[in-house]
Short mmCIF file of C-alpha atoms in Angstrom, two decimals:
data_model
loop_
_atom_site.label_atom_id
_atom_site.label_comp_id
_atom_site.label_asym_id
_atom_site.label_seq_id
_atom_site.Cartn_x
_atom_site.Cartn_y
_atom_site.Cartn_z
CA UNK A 1 3.20 -17.72 1.65
CA UNK A 2 5.37 -19.80 -0.77
CA UNK A 3 5.88 -23.43 0.25
CA UNK A 4 9.14 -25.24 -0.82
CA UNK A 5 10.19 -28.89 -0.04
CA UNK A 6 13.75 -30.07 0.50
CA UNK A 7 15.30 -33.19 1.67
CA UNK A 8 17.24 -31.28 4.43
CA UNK A 9 16.92 -27.69 5.87
CA UNK A 10 19.97 -26.17 7.57
CA UNK A 11 19.32 -23.12 9.82
CA UNK A 12 22.54 -21.16 10.18
CA UNK A 13 25.26 -20.86 7.52
CA UNK A 14 28.37 -20.61 9.55
CA UNK A 15 31.07 -23.23 9.27
CA UNK A 16 28.92 -25.61 11.08
CA UNK A 17 25.95 -25.40 8.82
CA UNK A 18 28.14 -25.33 5.79
CA UNK A 19 29.49 -28.76 6.79
CA UNK A 20 26.05 -30.21 7.33
CA UNK A 21 25.05 -28.93 3.86
CA UNK A 22 28.15 -30.28 2.10
CA UNK A 23 27.84 -33.88 3.63
CA UNK A 24 24.08 -33.91 3.07
CA UNK A 25 24.72 -32.86 -0.72
CA UNK A 26 27.37 -35.57 -0.94
CA UNK A 27 24.65 -38.11 0.04
CA UNK A 28 22.67 -36.80 -2.90
CA UNK A 29 20.04 -34.96 -0.81
CA UNK A 30 18.48 -31.58 -1.85
CA UNK A 31 19.45 -28.92 0.82
CA UNK A 32 18.38 -25.34 1.70
CA UNK A 33 20.55 -23.22 3.99
CA UNK A 34 18.84 -20.42 5.93
CA UNK A 35 20.82 -17.40 7.12
CA UNK A 36 19.74 -14.28 8.78
CA UNK A 37 23.14 -12.49 8.97
CA UNK A 38 26.45 -13.02 7.01
CA UNK A 39 27.09 -16.32 5.40
CA UNK A 40 30.12 -17.66 7.24
CA UNK A 41 28.70 -16.87 10.62
CA UNK A 42 30.37 -15.80 13.95
CA UNK A 43 33.63 -17.57 13.25
CA UNK A 44 34.45 -15.92 10.08
CA UNK A 45 33.57 -12.29 10.90
CA UNK A 46 33.62 -11.79 14.62
CA UNK A 47 35.45 -14.67 16.23
CA UNK A 48 38.12 -17.14 15.25
CA UNK A 49 39.46 -15.57 12.00
CA UNK A 50 39.44 -11.83 12.89
CA UNK A 51 40.85 -12.58 16.36
CA UNK A 52 43.69 -14.60 15.02
CA UNK A 53 44.40 -11.96 12.35
CA UNK A 54 44.75 -9.49 15.12
CA UNK A 55 46.79 -11.62 17.22
CA UNK A 56 49.40 -13.03 14.86
CA UNK A 57 51.21 -9.68 14.32
CA UNK A 58 51.42 -9.35 18.24
CA UNK A 59 52.65 -12.86 18.68
CA UNK A 60 55.18 -12.51 15.88
CA UNK A 61 56.72 -9.43 17.25
CA UNK A 62 56.85 -11.19 20.67
CA UNK A 63 58.65 -14.08 19.07
CA UNK A 64 61.24 -11.96 17.43
CA UNK A 65 61.98 -10.36 20.66
CA UNK A 66 62.93 -13.72 22.10
CA UNK A 67 65.65 -14.29 19.58
CA UNK A 68 69.15 -12.73 19.85
CA UNK A 69 69.87 -10.89 16.55
CA UNK A 70 66.23 -10.60 15.59
CA UNK A 71 65.47 -8.56 18.81
CA UNK A 72 67.48 -5.61 17.58
CA UNK A 73 65.60 -5.41 14.45
CA UNK A 74 62.25 -4.85 16.40
CA UNK A 75 61.78 -1.27 16.71
CA UNK A 76 58.88 1.28 17.09
CA UNK A 77 55.26 0.11 17.58
CA UNK A 78 52.86 -2.21 15.73
CA UNK A 79 50.87 -0.36 13.20
CA UNK A 80 47.38 -0.75 14.37
CA UNK A 81 46.01 0.56 11.07
CA UNK A 82 47.91 -2.07 9.14
CA UNK A 83 46.76 -4.83 11.54
CA UNK A 84 43.01 -3.72 11.00
CA UNK A 85 43.59 -3.68 7.29
CA UNK A 86 45.00 -7.38 7.69
CA UNK A 87 41.89 -8.28 9.81
CA UNK A 88 39.69 -6.64 7.20
CA UNK A 89 41.30 -8.69 4.42
CA UNK A 90 40.64 -11.88 6.28
CA UNK A 91 37.03 -11.15 6.95
CA UNK A 92 36.75 -10.14 3.28
CA UNK A 93 35.75 -6.58 4.34
CA UNK A 94 32.52 -8.27 5.83
CA UNK A 95 31.38 -9.26 2.43
CA UNK A 96 29.98 -12.71 2.37
CA UNK A 97 29.38 -13.12 -1.39
CA UNK A 98 32.38 -15.60 -1.74
CA UNK A 99 30.79 -17.97 0.86
CA UNK A 100 27.32 -17.41 -0.56
CA UNK A 101 28.64 -18.51 -3.90
CA UNK A 102 30.20 -21.59 -2.33
CA UNK A 103 26.81 -22.73 -1.13
CA UNK A 104 25.46 -22.49 -4.63
CA UNK A 105 28.52 -24.23 -5.93
CA UNK A 106 27.79 -27.36 -3.90
CA UNK A 107 24.14 -27.56 -5.31
CA UNK A 108 22.43 -26.16 -2.23
CA UNK A 109 20.07 -23.26 -2.08
CA UNK A 110 20.79 -20.19 0.11
CA UNK A 111 17.68 -18.59 1.78
CA UNK A 112 18.30 -15.31 3.39
CA UNK A 113 16.04 -14.43 6.27
CA UNK A 114 15.13 -15.22 9.79
CA UNK A 115 14.42 -19.06 10.09
CA UNK A 116 12.17 -20.45 12.75
CA UNK A 117 10.76 -23.95 13.30
CA UNK A 118 7.05 -24.10 12.52
CA UNK A 119 6.22 -27.62 13.70
CA UNK A 120 7.62 -30.90 12.58
CA UNK A 121 9.99 -30.78 9.68
CA UNK A 122 8.77 -27.03 8.91
CA UNK A 123 10.84 -23.93 8.81
CA UNK A 124 9.22 -20.51 8.34
CA UNK A 125 11.64 -17.85 6.85
CA UNK A 126 10.87 -14.13 7.11
CA UNK A 127 12.73 -11.47 5.27
CA UNK A 128 12.30 -8.17 3.60
CA UNK A 129 11.08 -10.27 0.53
CA UNK A 130 8.23 -11.83 2.39
CA UNK A 131 7.57 -15.08 4.08
CA UNK A 132 8.49 -18.51 2.71
CA UNK A 133 7.71 -22.02 4.36
CA UNK A 134 10.25 -24.59 3.82
CA UNK A 135 9.43 -28.28 4.57
CA UNK A 136 11.91 -31.18 4.96
CA UNK A 137 11.50 -34.67 3.87
CA UNK A 138 14.22 -35.96 6.13
CA UNK A 139 15.82 -33.51 8.52
CA UNK A 140 16.21 -30.02 9.84
CA UNK A 141 19.63 -29.13 11.35
CA UNK A 142 19.74 -26.20 13.76
CA UNK A 143 23.34 -24.62 13.51
CA UNK A 144 22.54 -21.09 14.96
CA UNK A 145 25.58 -20.76 17.38
CA UNK A 146 25.80 -18.71 20.52
CA UNK A 147 25.64 -15.18 21.80
CA UNK A 148 27.98 -13.44 24.29
CA UNK A 149 26.46 -13.12 27.69
CA UNK A 150 26.57 -9.92 29.63
CA UNK A 151 26.02 -10.00 33.43
CA UNK A 152 23.21 -8.24 34.97
CA UNK A 153 25.02 -5.21 36.53
CA UNK A 154 23.90 -1.74 37.46
CA UNK A 155 25.03 0.67 34.82
CA UNK A 156 25.50 -2.02 32.13
CA UNK A 157 23.15 -0.41 29.49
CA UNK A 158 24.83 3.10 29.77
CA UNK A 159 28.35 1.58 29.80
CA UNK A 160 27.74 0.19 26.40
CA UNK A 161 30.41 -2.69 26.88
CA UNK A 162 32.26 -4.45 24.23
CA UNK A 163 31.65 -8.09 23.41
CA UNK A 164 33.76 -10.34 21.30
CA UNK A 165 32.19 -8.70 18.19
CA UNK A 166 33.29 -5.33 19.17
CA UNK A 167 36.72 -6.42 20.26
CA UNK A 168 37.25 -7.99 16.99
CA UNK A 169 35.83 -5.40 14.61
CA UNK A 170 36.96 -2.11 16.29
CA UNK A 171 39.00 0.26 14.12
CA UNK A 172 40.41 2.31 17.01
CA UNK A 173 42.74 1.41 19.87
CA UNK A 174 41.36 2.44 23.23
CA UNK A 175 43.99 4.07 25.55
CA UNK A 176 42.74 2.00 28.41
CA UNK A 177 40.85 -1.13 27.99
CA UNK A 178 39.46 -3.39 30.99
CA UNK A 179 38.88 -7.02 30.04
CA UNK A 180 36.40 -9.07 32.35
CA UNK A 181 36.80 -12.79 31.98
CA UNK A 182 39.65 -15.25 32.41
CA UNK A 183 38.66 -17.74 29.71
CA UNK A 184 39.94 -18.00 26.17
CA UNK A 185 38.33 -14.83 24.81
CA UNK A 186 39.58 -12.79 27.70
CA UNK A 187 43.19 -13.82 27.69
CA UNK A 188 43.30 -13.60 23.76
CA UNK A 189 41.92 -10.15 23.60
CA UNK A 190 44.07 -9.10 26.47
CA UNK A 191 47.03 -10.12 24.41
CA UNK A 192 45.85 -8.65 21.26
CA UNK A 193 44.87 -5.24 22.45
CA UNK A 194 47.93 -4.80 24.79
CA UNK A 195 50.13 -5.54 21.68
CA UNK A 196 48.12 -3.01 19.71
CA UNK A 197 48.95 -0.25 22.25
CA UNK A 198 46.17 -0.21 24.85
CA UNK A 199 46.84 -0.16 28.57
CA UNK A 200 44.97 -3.41 29.53
CA UNK A 201 43.58 -4.62 32.87
CA UNK A 202 42.39 -8.14 33.07
CA UNK A 203 39.84 -8.94 35.75
CA UNK A 204 38.96 -12.58 36.59
CA UNK A 205 37.02 -14.14 39.39
CA UNK A 206 39.13 -17.30 39.51
CA UNK A 207 42.21 -18.68 37.86
CA UNK A 208 42.76 -17.99 34.18
CA UNK A 209 41.83 -20.89 31.69
CA UNK A 210 40.41 -22.72 34.57
CA UNK A 211 39.37 -25.80 32.53
CA UNK A 212 42.94 -26.61 31.66
CA UNK A 213 45.75 -27.84 33.87
CA UNK A 214 46.44 -25.16 36.55
CA UNK A 215 49.77 -24.48 35.43
CA UNK A 216 48.47 -23.28 32.01
CA UNK A 217 46.49 -20.36 33.52
CA UNK A 218 49.42 -19.54 35.72
CA UNK A 219 51.92 -19.31 32.98
CA UNK A 220 49.56 -17.34 30.69
CA UNK A 221 49.08 -14.89 33.71
CA UNK A 222 52.76 -14.53 34.07
CA UNK A 223 53.09 -13.98 30.29
CA UNK A 224 50.44 -11.26 30.35
CA UNK A 225 52.03 -9.47 33.30
CA UNK A 226 55.50 -9.52 31.55
CA UNK A 227 53.84 -7.91 28.55
CA UNK A 228 52.45 -5.17 30.56
CA UNK A 229 48.90 -6.31 31.40
CA UNK A 230 47.50 -5.57 34.88
CA UNK A 231 46.22 -9.08 35.76
CA UNK A 232 43.86 -9.21 38.87
CA UNK A 233 42.56 -12.47 40.01
CA UNK A 234 39.76 -13.00 42.40
CA UNK A 235 37.91 -9.78 41.82
CA UNK A 236 34.47 -9.13 40.19
CA UNK A 237 32.73 -5.98 38.85
CA UNK A 238 29.76 -4.72 40.81
CA UNK A 239 28.73 -1.72 39.14
CA UNK A 240 29.48 0.48 35.98
CA UNK A 241 29.06 4.22 35.22
CA UNK A 242 29.26 6.18 31.94
CA UNK A 243 27.22 9.32 32.36
CA UNK A 244 28.80 10.86 29.33
CA UNK A 245 28.41 8.64 26.27
CA UNK A 246 31.73 9.84 24.85
CA UNK A 247 33.50 9.70 28.25
CA UNK A 248 35.26 6.92 30.21
CA UNK A 249 33.71 4.04 31.95
CA UNK A 250 33.84 3.94 35.82
CA UNK A 251 34.11 0.43 37.25
CA UNK A 252 33.51 -0.56 40.84
CA UNK A 253 35.04 -3.80 41.92
CA UNK A 254 33.97 -6.09 44.90
CA UNK A 255 37.27 -5.38 46.71
CA UNK A 256 36.33 -1.67 46.88
CA UNK A 257 38.67 -0.64 44.03
CA UNK A 258 37.61 1.86 41.43
CA UNK A 259 38.83 1.80 37.89
CA UNK A 260 38.31 3.96 34.90
CA UNK A 261 38.70 2.96 31.29
CA UNK A 262 37.97 4.04 27.88
CA UNK A 263 36.17 0.83 26.97
CA UNK A 264 35.33 -2.55 28.90
CA UNK A 265 35.05 -5.88 27.33
CA UNK A 266 33.02 -8.55 28.78
CA UNK A 267 34.18 -12.11 28.04
CA UNK A 268 32.06 -13.80 30.58
CA UNK A 269 30.36 -16.75 28.77
CA UNK A 270 27.93 -17.55 25.93
CA UNK A 271 24.27 -18.42 25.68
CA UNK A 272 22.57 -20.55 22.88
CA UNK A 273 20.89 -18.67 19.99
CA UNK A 274 17.61 -20.41 20.46
CA UNK A 275 15.50 -17.81 22.06
CA UNK A 276 13.78 -17.04 18.71
CA UNK A 277 13.99 -20.37 16.86
CA UNK A 278 10.51 -21.55 17.23
CA UNK A 279 11.35 -24.46 19.71
CA UNK A 280 8.13 -24.13 21.37
CA UNK A 281 6.36 -25.48 18.23
CA UNK A 282 8.08 -28.90 18.62
CA UNK A 283 7.75 -29.03 22.47
CA UNK A 284 11.12 -27.64 23.49
CA UNK A 285 12.07 -24.62 25.61
CA UNK A 286 13.12 -21.24 23.82
CA UNK A 287 16.51 -20.01 24.94
CA UNK A 288 17.73 -23.36 26.00
CA UNK A 289 20.77 -25.45 25.19
CA UNK A 290 19.52 -28.55 23.17
CA UNK A 291 20.12 -31.97 24.50
CA UNK A 292 21.38 -34.38 21.85
CA UNK A 293 22.77 -37.88 21.47
CA UNK A 294 26.00 -38.74 19.87
CA UNK A 295 24.59 -38.23 16.46
CA UNK A 296 23.43 -34.68 17.44
CA UNK A 297 19.75 -35.88 17.14
CA UNK A 298 17.81 -33.79 19.63
CA UNK A 299 16.21 -35.70 22.34
CA UNK A 300 12.68 -35.12 23.30
CA UNK A 301 11.45 -34.83 19.58
CA UNK A 302 9.94 -37.83 18.04
CA UNK A 303 11.11 -39.17 14.60
CA UNK A 304 14.82 -38.59 14.52
CA UNK A 305 14.39 -35.48 12.17
CA UNK A 306 15.78 -32.60 14.36
CA UNK A 307 19.41 -32.09 14.91
CA UNK A 308 21.39 -29.43 16.89
CA UNK A 309 24.96 -29.05 15.76
CA UNK A 310 27.81 -26.83 17.19
CA UNK A 311 27.51 -24.44 20.05
CA UNK A 312 23.70 -24.91 20.68
CA UNK A 313 24.19 -28.45 22.00
CA UNK A 314 26.75 -27.32 24.62
CA UNK A 315 29.14 -30.20 23.96
CA UNK A 316 32.20 -27.98 23.17
CA UNK A 317 31.82 -24.35 22.04
CA UNK A 318 34.57 -24.64 19.43
CA UNK A 319 34.48 -24.15 15.66
CA UNK A 320 36.33 -27.28 14.91
CA UNK A 321 34.16 -29.40 17.16
CA UNK A 322 31.19 -28.02 15.61
CA UNK A 323 32.57 -28.81 12.09
CA UNK A 324 33.32 -32.38 13.31
CA UNK A 325 29.77 -32.75 14.63
CA UNK A 326 28.36 -31.40 11.36
CA UNK A 327 30.29 -34.11 9.32
CA UNK A 328 28.77 -36.72 11.68
CA UNK A 329 25.27 -35.14 11.14
CA UNK A 330 25.53 -34.96 7.43
CA UNK A 331 26.51 -38.59 7.08
CA UNK A 332 23.82 -39.64 9.64
CA UNK A 333 21.11 -37.85 7.73
CA UNK A 334 22.26 -39.52 4.62
CA UNK A 335 22.26 -42.95 6.23
CA UNK A 336 18.91 -42.48 7.64
CA UNK A 337 17.44 -41.15 4.35
CA UNK A 338 18.86 -44.20 2.59
CA UNK A 339 17.59 -46.58 5.41
CA UNK A 340 21.23 -47.73 6.18
CA UNK A 341 22.60 -48.71 9.55
CA UNK A 342 24.44 -45.93 11.16
CA UNK A 343 27.46 -48.00 12.09
CA UNK A 344 28.35 -48.51 8.39
CA UNK A 345 29.04 -44.62 8.17
CA UNK A 346 32.67 -43.48 8.33
CA UNK A 347 31.80 -40.73 10.95
CA UNK A 348 28.84 -42.19 12.78
CA UNK A 349 30.45 -45.35 13.93
CA UNK A 350 32.95 -43.43 16.18
CA UNK A 351 30.85 -40.31 16.91
CA UNK A 352 31.55 -40.39 20.60
CA UNK A 353 35.37 -40.10 20.21
CA UNK A 354 36.19 -36.52 19.77
CA UNK A 355 33.00 -35.01 21.35
CA UNK A 356 33.73 -36.43 24.77
CA UNK A 357 37.40 -37.47 25.60
CA UNK A 358 39.42 -36.02 22.85
CA UNK A 359 38.32 -32.43 22.32
CA UNK A 360 41.26 -30.24 21.42
CA UNK A 361 41.49 -26.52 22.22
CA UNK A 362 44.03 -23.83 21.73
CA UNK A 363 44.25 -20.24 23.10
CA UNK A 364 46.47 -17.95 20.98
CA UNK A 365 47.62 -15.76 23.88
CA UNK A 366 51.46 -15.25 24.74
CA UNK A 367 52.42 -18.08 25.67
CA UNK A 368 50.09 -20.23 23.75
CA UNK A 369 48.12 -22.70 25.69
CA UNK A 370 46.99 -25.98 24.03
CA UNK A 371 45.30 -29.09 25.48
CA UNK A 372 43.34 -32.15 24.42
CA UNK A 373 41.37 -34.57 26.50
CA UNK A 374 41.31 -34.58 30.24
CA UNK A 375 43.28 -32.67 32.72
CA UNK A 376 44.84 -34.84 35.60
CA UNK A 377 42.04 -33.68 38.00
CA UNK A 378 39.31 -34.34 35.47
CA UNK A 379 40.61 -37.91 34.85
CA UNK A 380 40.89 -38.64 38.55
CA UNK A 381 37.28 -37.38 39.04
CA UNK A 382 36.18 -39.73 36.30
CA UNK A 383 37.50 -42.62 38.09
CA UNK A 384 40.72 -43.35 36.11
CA UNK A 385 43.90 -44.53 37.70
CA UNK A 386 46.41 -41.97 36.33
CA UNK A 387 49.80 -40.64 36.22
CA UNK A 388 50.77 -37.22 35.27
CA UNK A 389 54.18 -36.68 33.54
CA UNK A 390 55.54 -33.11 33.40
CA UNK A 391 58.63 -31.66 31.53
CA UNK A 392 59.96 -28.25 30.85
CA UNK A 393 60.48 -27.49 27.22
CA UNK A 394 64.01 -26.22 27.89
CA UNK A 395 65.11 -29.87 28.01
CA UNK A 396 64.49 -29.83 24.21
CA UNK A 397 67.13 -28.28 22.08
CA UNK A 398 64.71 -27.56 19.46
CA UNK A 399 62.60 -25.24 21.78
CA UNK A 400 65.79 -23.37 22.77
CA UNK A 401 66.68 -22.77 19.17
CA UNK A 402 63.00 -21.54 18.62
CA UNK A 403 63.47 -18.96 21.36
CA UNK A 404 66.35 -18.04 23.48
CA UNK A 405 65.52 -19.07 26.99
CA UNK A 406 62.33 -20.80 25.98
CA UNK A 407 59.77 -21.04 28.72
CA UNK A 408 57.25 -23.78 28.45
CA UNK A 409 55.76 -26.80 30.09
CA UNK A 410 54.05 -29.91 29.01
CA UNK A 411 52.13 -32.55 30.70
CA UNK A 412 50.70 -35.99 29.61
CA UNK A 413 48.01 -37.79 31.71
CA UNK A 414 48.34 -41.60 31.29
CA UNK A 415 45.57 -44.13 32.14
CA UNK A 416 47.76 -46.61 34.03
CA UNK A 417 45.33 -49.49 33.38
CA UNK A 418 45.35 -49.28 29.63
CA UNK A 419 48.65 -47.26 29.25
CA UNK A 420 47.10 -44.92 26.92
CA UNK A 421 46.84 -41.08 26.94
CA UNK A 422 43.87 -39.45 28.47
CA UNK A 423 45.12 -35.88 27.96
CA UNK A 424 47.93 -33.61 27.01
CA UNK A 425 48.66 -29.93 27.66
CA UNK A 426 51.33 -27.75 26.21
CA UNK A 427 52.14 -24.09 27.20
CA UNK A 428 54.76 -22.05 25.36
CA UNK A 429 55.65 -20.14 22.32
CA UNK A 430 54.45 -21.95 19.11
CA UNK A 431 52.93 -24.90 20.98
CA UNK A 432 49.66 -24.68 18.92
CA UNK A 433 51.21 -26.81 16.11
CA UNK A 434 52.06 -29.53 18.48
CA UNK A 435 48.41 -30.20 19.58
CA UNK A 436 47.31 -32.34 16.57
CA UNK A 437 49.86 -34.88 17.42
CA UNK A 438 48.57 -35.12 20.94
CA UNK A 439 45.06 -35.29 19.51
CA UNK A 440 45.79 -38.26 17.44
CA UNK A 441 47.34 -40.01 20.34
CA UNK A 442 44.35 -39.43 22.46
CA UNK A 443 41.70 -40.08 20.00
CA UNK A 444 43.57 -43.06 18.65
CA UNK A 445 44.11 -44.42 22.07
CA UNK A 446 47.82 -45.20 20.96
CA UNK A 447 49.56 -47.26 23.65
CA UNK A 448 52.49 -45.35 25.24
CA UNK A 449 54.99 -47.91 24.43
CA UNK A 450 54.11 -47.48 20.70
CA UNK A 451 54.55 -43.83 20.99
CA UNK A 452 58.08 -44.35 21.78
CA UNK A 453 58.50 -45.26 18.04
CA UNK A 454 57.12 -41.98 16.78
CA UNK A 455 60.34 -40.25 16.45
CA UNK A 456 60.34 -36.50 16.86
CA UNK A 457 62.52 -34.54 14.31
CA UNK A 458 65.65 -32.85 15.62
CA UNK A 459 65.89 -29.94 16.35
CA UNK A 460 62.05 -29.07 16.71
CA UNK A 461 59.87 -28.09 19.65
CA UNK A 462 58.16 -31.48 19.14
CA UNK A 463 61.17 -33.08 20.74
CA UNK A 464 59.17 -32.46 23.94
CA UNK A 465 57.38 -35.69 23.16
CA UNK A 466 60.61 -37.70 23.67
CA UNK A 467 61.32 -36.01 27.06
CA UNK A 468 57.78 -36.70 28.12
CA UNK A 469 57.98 -40.44 27.11
CA UNK A 470 61.49 -40.66 28.58
CA UNK A 471 60.23 -39.20 32.05
CA UNK A 472 57.29 -41.80 31.96
CA UNK A 473 59.81 -44.69 31.57
CA UNK A 474 61.99 -43.59 34.38
#
């Protein structure tokens, strides 16, 4: 077995692993990046990128239909083949050579194969080319992401359900699609496949987007219904049947209802990709989420050499959060290697900020739902004295110019003791581009009186900020 030494070993070459590698290289450290699938990971090929490539044509048509004059120009159906071709273009036809070349361009080595911990600072890599043992002088960063979870139901195996991977790489449109799950993946895929021509039924045990303000899920549910989706809340699947592999799926619900679909998609949660990572060789439990501190250093492992970054630490299963963590980790590794105090690093000094109270998230359904920080209920549960301020977007002329009869709602949650924002939620067409302004306000703890001087351009959807602040002052 070949043995090679690097300063840093990164296991997983998705966006998170790439950012760890880049920041570690910027600190002058040698880096090996291990990847068993496509360089670029889940986000690039089966999640964020392909899902948005599928959704954008659907949302563009929906937006056009909200504008007098443009509405008349929308005729016929969306070309699914052209949308699939667009998706394939954005996932580079599932060819990762460009991202593999990028790893080489920053001076890191790409090692293809299955990487597993093999004791302290050691990673064993197995591939068709044989076995290699990599050792790290300073750090090993685990950036392996998460898998879709399928519930344990009778008939699951024979039903051959879709997960997010099938839902984003399919090249055919099922006539009837059942989507199980009311989270982000569920509402986005219901939006996309309904727009591409499927008759979609969305099943959820509880409110949609339940971690957001309640009105967000309610408005998204109404939007889906208006688009033609059969939305059923408060139901669960109890059994699946697909005796003919090429036939439909029979679905039993706990309310006694029977459904039939050509395909069924489960969007019911994620589990960490740690079951085959060699965690037992360093005293950790395989298959578990990894407990980390604010620098993403794994707790329970001596020596501050092991990091868990992105989904597998369970802080926030979002690509942008994983990349944010990765930048912190790369700078932390560099500082520790140089024996510098961590608080001198640009990211490490404030690592806690965006991982705990300023996490932004957007769901690209119709209408879009975007939020950062705490909901009003979460803030109250955390012990803050708060005031929630709500406005409708139709008060802003910019929103009405964006879409005739614009329907949207915004809420900001104010910490009354400090008079800063704890959270902001927007729901409506095009609100995704508003969220970063809210994220800056929450992460920066900008005083509400100071926000009054951040003037929104007229006439834009962002005028909603003026109406939120005006409502707060009244």
